[in-house]
XYZ file of N, CA and C in Angstrom:
474
model
N -57.039 -46.571 131.675
C -55.583 -46.498 131.599
C -55.040 -46.179 132.990
N -53.793 -46.536 133.224
C -53.258 -46.333 134.570
C -53.005 -44.858 134.898
N -52.811 -44.021 133.877
C -52.467 -42.621 134.137
C -53.629 -41.637 133.947
N -54.798 -42.137 133.551
C -55.998 -41.298 133.468
C -57.211 -42.202 133.377
N -58.405 -41.613 133.519
C -59.630 -42.382 133.312
C -60.583 -41.570 132.454
N -61.523 -42.270 131.840
C -62.568 -41.628 131.056
C -63.867 -41.835 131.818
N -64.496 -40.716 132.228
C -65.753 -40.790 132.975
C -66.887 -40.219 132.136
N -68.074 -40.728 132.377
C -69.279 -40.178 131.753
C -70.059 -39.450 132.841
N -70.213 -38.152 132.678
C -70.983 -37.350 133.624
C -72.353 -37.045 133.026
N -73.388 -37.143 133.853
C -74.749 -36.811 133.424
C -74.946 -35.295 133.487
N -76.002 -34.823 132.816
C -76.377 -33.412 132.896
C -76.603 -33.055 134.366
N -76.084 -31.912 134.803
C -76.222 -31.506 136.212
C -76.107 -29.999 136.336
N -76.683 -29.499 137.419
C -76.617 -28.064 137.710
C -75.472 -27.783 138.685
N -74.816 -26.652 138.438
C -73.720 -26.171 139.259
C -74.009 -24.710 139.589
N -73.578 -24.257 140.743
C -73.647 -22.831 141.073
C -72.246 -22.281 140.802
N -72.195 -21.157 140.052
C -70.913 -20.676 139.538
C -70.775 -19.167 139.663
N -69.531 -18.726 139.562
C -69.220 -17.301 139.458
C -67.980 -17.169 138.591
N -67.869 -16.049 137.884
C -66.691 -15.799 137.047
C -65.913 -14.654 137.680
N -64.627 -14.892 137.914
C -63.733 -13.865 138.447
C -62.793 -13.473 137.311
N -62.750 -12.176 137.023
C -61.981 -11.687 135.867
C -60.721 -10.946 136.301
N -59.660 -11.173 135.530
C -58.464 -10.353 135.650
C -57.635 -10.559 136.901
N -57.806 -11.673 137.577
C -56.996 -11.985 138.759
C -56.108 -13.187 138.436
N -55.148 -13.458 139.310
C -54.403 -14.708 139.181
C -55.378 -15.844 139.481
N -55.047 -17.038 139.059
C -55.937 -18.171 139.331
C -56.099 -18.394 140.834
N -55.022 -18.240 141.568
C -55.093 -18.458 143.021
C -56.062 -17.457 143.659
N -55.956 -16.176 143.286
C -56.832 -15.144 143.831
C -58.270 -15.335 143.335
N -58.432 -15.736 142.076
C -59.775 -15.996 141.531
C -60.437 -17.136 142.295
N -59.679 -18.180 142.599
C -60.222 -19.307 143.359
C -60.663 -18.843 144.755
N -59.855 -18.010 145.393
C -60.191 -17.518 146.730
C -61.472 -16.682 146.687
N -61.516 -15.704 145.781
C -62.694 -14.834 145.683
C -63.938 -15.635 145.294
N -63.764 -16.516 144.303
C -64.895 -17.310 143.816
C -65.429 -18.238 144.878
N -64.527 -18.880 145.620
C -64.942 -19.791 146.687
C -65.837 -19.056 147.677
N -65.433 -17.859 148.109
C -66.198 -17.140 149.128
C -67.552 -16.687 148.599
N -67.624 -16.263 147.330
C -68.927 -15.892 146.751
C -69.875 -17.101 146.771
N -69.351 -18.265 146.390
C -70.184 -19.473 146.346
C -70.502 -19.966 147.757
N -69.545 -19.833 148.660
C -69.772 -20.246 150.042
C -70.909 -19.422 150.655
N -70.941 -18.110 150.380
C -72.027 -17.267 150.887
C -73.368 -17.733 150.320
N -73.387 -18.136 149.051
C -74.620 -18.665 148.445
C -75.118 -19.882 149.226
N -74.238 -20.843 149.515
C -74.700 -22.055 150.208
C -74.990 -21.791 151.683
N -74.470 -20.687 152.213
C -74.765 -20.324 153.602
C -76.083 -19.558 153.732
N -76.784 -19.340 152.606
C -78.104 -18.712 152.683
C -78.264 -17.440 151.878
N -77.222 -17.010 151.153
C -77.350 -15.814 150.316
C -77.996 -16.220 148.991
N -79.288 -16.628 149.113
C -80.072 -17.060 147.958
C -81.526 -16.688 148.231
N -82.360 -16.778 147.204
C -83.730 -16.258 147.335
C -84.549 -16.959 148.425
N -84.208 -18.188 148.755
C -84.939 -18.914 149.801
C -84.265 -18.794 151.166
N -83.142 -18.057 151.224
C -82.332 -17.947 152.447
C -82.065 -19.329 153.044
N -81.820 -20.263 152.136
C -81.653 -21.675 152.494
C -80.179 -22.032 152.607
N -79.829 -22.743 153.693
C -78.479 -23.303 153.792
C -78.445 -24.576 152.960
N -77.362 -24.745 152.215
C -77.202 -25.896 151.331
C -75.893 -26.565 151.711
N -75.883 -27.890 151.709
C -74.656 -28.609 152.052
C -73.551 -28.301 151.049
N -72.341 -28.196 151.568
C -71.152 -28.048 150.725
C -70.931 -29.368 149.990
N -70.620 -29.286 148.723
C -70.362 -30.490 147.926
C -68.964 -30.415 147.332
N -68.525 -31.513 146.814
C -67.269 -31.569 146.071
C -67.557 -32.222 144.723
N -66.749 -31.922 143.731
C -65.567 -31.066 143.806
C -65.913 -29.584 143.643
N -64.926 -28.747 143.969
C -64.960 -27.339 143.587
C -64.169 -27.297 142.276
N -64.798 -26.804 141.206
C -64.099 -26.792 139.919
C -63.730 -25.369 139.523
N -62.721 -25.284 138.670
C -62.290 -24.007 138.101
C -62.045 -24.228 136.615
N -62.801 -23.509 135.789
C -62.616 -23.573 134.333
C -61.469 -22.646 133.962
N -60.475 -23.209 133.287
C -59.282 -22.484 132.874
C -59.184 -22.553 131.355
N -59.155 -21.387 130.714
C -59.017 -21.335 129.253
C -57.636 -20.799 128.921
N -56.993 -21.389 127.919
C -55.634 -20.947 127.599
C -55.646 -19.486 127.140
N -54.702 -18.724 127.670
C -54.551 -17.323 127.311
C -55.638 -16.408 127.844
N -56.411 -16.855 128.826
C -57.533 -16.070 129.339
C -57.369 -15.875 130.846
N -57.692 -14.667 131.346
C -57.588 -14.417 132.786
C -58.957 -14.405 133.456
N -59.961 -14.994 132.803
C -61.261 -15.201 133.449
C -61.293 -16.631 133.961
N -61.734 -16.819 135.199
C -61.831 -18.154 135.785
C -63.240 -18.355 136.300
N -63.868 -19.463 135.890
C -65.207 -19.785 136.381
C -65.072 -20.825 137.484
N -65.464 -20.428 138.703
C -65.384 -21.308 139.867
C -66.797 -21.840 140.120
N -66.910 -23.133 140.434
C -68.239 -23.742 140.582
C -68.281 -24.747 141.719
N -69.464 -24.831 142.335
C -69.803 -25.887 143.297
C -70.894 -26.723 142.651
N -70.828 -28.030 142.821
C -71.896 -28.925 142.383
C -73.118 -28.687 143.265
N -74.301 -28.568 142.649
C -75.539 -28.421 143.416
C -75.927 -29.804 143.935
N -76.148 -29.951 145.260
C -76.487 -31.274 145.800
C -77.694 -31.892 145.098
N -77.717 -33.217 145.038
C -78.763 -33.948 144.305
C -80.168 -33.531 144.705
N -80.389 -33.272 146.015
C -81.752 -32.942 146.450
C -82.217 -31.571 145.963
N -81.287 -30.740 145.455
C -81.645 -29.411 144.940
C -81.497 -29.310 143.422
N -81.131 -30.408 142.743
C -80.892 -30.352 141.302
C -82.120 -29.871 140.521
N -83.324 -30.293 140.918
C -84.519 -29.912 140.158
C -84.824 -28.424 140.254
N -84.623 -27.833 141.430
C -84.917 -26.398 141.577
C -84.007 -25.763 142.619
N -82.756 -25.514 142.243
C -81.845 -24.869 143.188
C -82.325 -23.449 143.491
N -82.170 -22.993 144.743
C -82.554 -21.616 145.049
C -81.724 -20.640 144.205
N -82.360 -19.596 143.721
C -81.648 -18.620 142.888
C -80.739 -17.756 143.756
N -79.534 -17.475 143.271
C -78.611 -16.608 144.009
C -79.166 -15.184 144.103
N -78.828 -14.482 145.179
C -79.191 -13.069 145.288
C -77.999 -12.176 144.938
N -76.806 -12.739 144.840
C -75.623 -11.995 144.392
C -75.625 -12.048 142.864
N -75.585 -10.876 142.215
C -75.661 -10.833 140.746
C -74.451 -11.475 140.065
N -73.368 -11.699 140.811
C -72.179 -12.348 140.240
C -72.250 -13.872 140.301
N -73.284 -14.401 140.946
C -73.416 -15.854 141.127
C -74.600 -16.328 140.295
N -74.445 -17.467 139.619
C -75.511 -17.977 138.751
C -75.558 -19.493 138.787
N -76.723 -20.018 138.413
C -76.902 -21.470 138.285
C -76.682 -21.810 136.818
N -75.871 -22.816 136.558
C -75.667 -23.257 135.168
C -75.941 -24.747 135.070
N -76.412 -25.145 133.913
C -76.613 -26.569 133.665
C -75.520 -27.026 132.716
N -74.709 -27.963 133.182
C -73.673 -28.543 132.312
C -74.263 -29.796 131.687
N -74.150 -29.873 130.372
C -74.677 -31.026 129.635
C -73.854 -32.275 129.933
N -74.486 -33.415 129.714
C -73.780 -34.689 129.869
C -72.526 -34.676 128.997
N -71.455 -35.272 129.491
C -70.194 -35.245 128.749
C -69.302 -36.403 129.153
N -68.451 -36.790 128.210
C -67.379 -37.745 128.491
C -66.141 -36.910 128.815
N -65.518 -37.207 129.947
C -64.413 -36.375 130.431
C -63.206 -37.249 130.772
N -62.046 -36.834 130.244
C -60.790 -37.482 130.599
C -60.307 -36.862 131.906
N -59.963 -37.716 132.871
C -59.617 -37.249 134.216
C -58.243 -37.783 134.613
N -57.420 -36.884 135.135
C -56.142 -37.287 135.735
C -56.168 -36.853 137.193
N -55.925 -37.795 138.102
C -55.955 -37.536 139.546
C -54.541 -37.430 140.097
N -54.398 -36.605 141.138
C -53.109 -36.494 141.819
C -53.336 -36.011 143.246
N -52.361 -36.221 144.102
C -52.491 -35.881 145.512
C -51.777 -34.594 145.879
N -51.700 -34.336 147.166
C -50.984 -33.171 147.674
C -51.818 -31.900 147.641
N -51.159 -30.792 147.992
C -51.805 -29.478 147.922
C -51.603 -28.965 146.506
N -52.703 -28.717 145.791
C -52.605 -28.331 144.386
C -52.516 -26.817 144.253
N -51.482 -26.362 143.577
C -51.335 -24.941 143.233
C -51.778 -24.783 141.780
N -52.028 -23.556 141.332
C -52.328 -23.363 139.908
C -51.224 -23.942 139.008
N -49.965 -23.824 139.450
C -48.851 -24.360 138.661
C -48.922 -25.887 138.573
N -49.265 -26.532 139.699
C -49.372 -27.998 139.721
C -50.536 -28.447 138.843
N -51.676 -27.740 138.917
C -52.804 -28.078 138.038
C -52.392 -27.958 136.568
N -51.704 -26.871 136.219
C -51.290 -26.657 134.825
C -50.327 -27.760 134.372
N -49.427 -28.149 135.261
C -48.462 -29.211 134.957
C -49.195 -30.545 134.723
N -50.138 -30.876 135.596
C -50.886 -32.131 135.444
C -51.772 -32.099 134.193
N -52.332 -30.936 133.877
C -53.144 -30.806 132.655
C -52.274 -31.039 131.425
N -51.057 -30.518 131.445
C -50.152 -30.705 130.307
C -49.758 -32.176 130.168
N -49.519 -32.854 131.289
C -49.205 -34.296 131.252
C -50.385 -35.051 130.637
N -51.610 -34.755 131.101
C -52.797 -35.434 130.569
C -52.957 -35.144 129.080
N -52.792 -33.893 128.675
C -52.924 -33.527 127.251
C -51.918 -34.305 126.403
N -50.681 -34.405 126.880
C -49.637 -35.130 126.143
C -50.008 -36.610 125.998
N -50.485 -37.220 127.078
C -50.884 -38.638 127.045
C -52.022 -38.827 126.034
N -53.031 -37.944 126.090
C -54.186 -38.079 125.186
C -53.765 -37.910 123.729
N -52.896 -36.929 123.458
C -52.407 -36.737 122.074
C -51.643 -37.972 121.609
N -50.778 -38.496 122.482
C -49.978 -39.677 122.118
C -50.846 -40.895 121.838
N -52.003 -40.968 122.493
C -52.901 -42.117 122.295
C -53.968 -41.843 121.243
N -53.884 -40.692 120.583
C -54.837 -40.360 119.535
C -56.254 -40.111 120.037
N -56.385 -39.681 121.275
C -57.700 -39.411 121.850
C -58.090 -37.961 121.549
N -59.183 -37.731 120.810
C -59.581 -36.345 120.527
C -60.212 -35.686 121.754
N -59.763 -34.454 122.079
C -60.312 -33.740 123.235
C -60.247 -32.241 122.960
N -61.010 -31.486 123.716
C -61.020 -30.022 123.593
C -59.789 -29.484 124.311
N -58.827 -29.003 123.519
C -57.529 -28.603 124.077
C -57.488 -27.168 124.577
N -58.510 -26.364 124.240
C -58.462 -24.932 124.551
C -58.906 -24.605 125.979
N -59.375 -25.605 126.729
C -59.757 -25.366 128.123
C -59.664 -26.654 128.910
N -59.528 -26.512 130.219
C -59.616 -27.667 131.113
C -60.213 -27.197 132.423
N -60.692 -28.155 133.208
C -61.190 -27.864 134.550
C -60.213 -28.410 135.564
N -60.064 -27.676 136.665
C -59.407 -28.227 137.840
C -60.525 -28.647 138.782
N -60.285 -29.682 139.557
C -61.288 -30.158 140.512
C -60.591 -30.475 141.826
N -61.021 -29.787 142.881
C -60.462 -30.013 144.220
C -61.522 -30.648 145.102
N -61.128 -31.631 145.866
C -62.075 -32.402 146.674
C -61.930 -32.210 148.176
N -60.885 -31.517 148.621
C -60.609 -31.488 150.057
C -60.649 -30.082 150.644
N -61.006 -30.023 151.921
C -60.939 -28.773 152.675
C -59.469 -28.399 152.817
N -59.174 -27.103 152.939
C -57.773 -26.700 153.133
C -57.174 -27.259 154.427
N -58.048 -27.724 155.336
C -57.569 -28.241 156.622
C -57.178 -29.712 156.555
N -57.521 -30.370 155.464
C -57.121 -31.779 155.320
C -55.659 -31.814 154.887
N -54.843 -32.499 155.656
C -53.403 -32.470 155.402
C -52.897 -33.661 154.597
N -53.559 -34.823 154.713
C -53.037 -36.039 154.096
C -54.082 -36.651 153.161
N -53.598 -37.498 152.256
C -54.473 -38.224 151.320
C -55.416 -37.281 150.573
N -54.854 -36.190 150.093
C -55.652 -35.209 149.354
C -55.913 -35.717 147.940
N -57.044 -35.257 147.363
C -57.434 -35.704 146.026
C -57.752 -34.491 145.146
N -57.041 -34.398 144.016
C -57.228 -33.324 143.038
C -57.317 -33.957 141.659
N -57.952 -33.237 140.735
C -58.071 -33.747 139.369
C -57.956 -32.609 138.366
N -57.583 -32.967 137.146
C -57.731 -32.094 135.987
C -58.606 -32.838 134.990
N -59.477 -32.077 134.302
C -60.451 -32.663 133.377
C -60.319 -32.032 131.984
N -60.268 -32.874 130.974
C -60.427 -32.440 129.576
C -61.664 -33.118 129.018
N -62.459 -32.363 128.271
C -63.674 -32.914 127.672
C -63.337 -33.622 126.377
N -63.871 -34.823 126.214
C -63.676 -35.616 125.005
C -64.435 -34.972 123.848
N -63.822 -35.000 122.654
C -64.497 -34.493 121.456
C -65.398 -35.570 120.895
């Protein structure tokens, strides 16, 4: 469809952390730095790992816990180094069909929420069943990239 796409993602490992009781903006900042330290060598192998995209944030309605995640690069998928920070963990996300809406610009938590609501409305109008109680935000660009930015919101298909 012109206003969203349906993607099939394979099972994959992500390195994640959960930040509780903060605003989404502050949770993203804190979570990013915890994960950045992991890829800079704060792991059991003291291994530097390439930064990947997207950086995702799991947002649940009515909840102030945010799970921030980096995709584990393909060459480390089989055995990612274990984090040494007790707040950071490796998770395996199962294969899933995901509805995706893309948009440009600098994404704020408000803009992500607005785009998620637009996507939810489109999916409901088209009779597409999806998990409405949570969505992911996905950011693809460094904060230093000024133009042609790429952001997404994801809902999982039921």
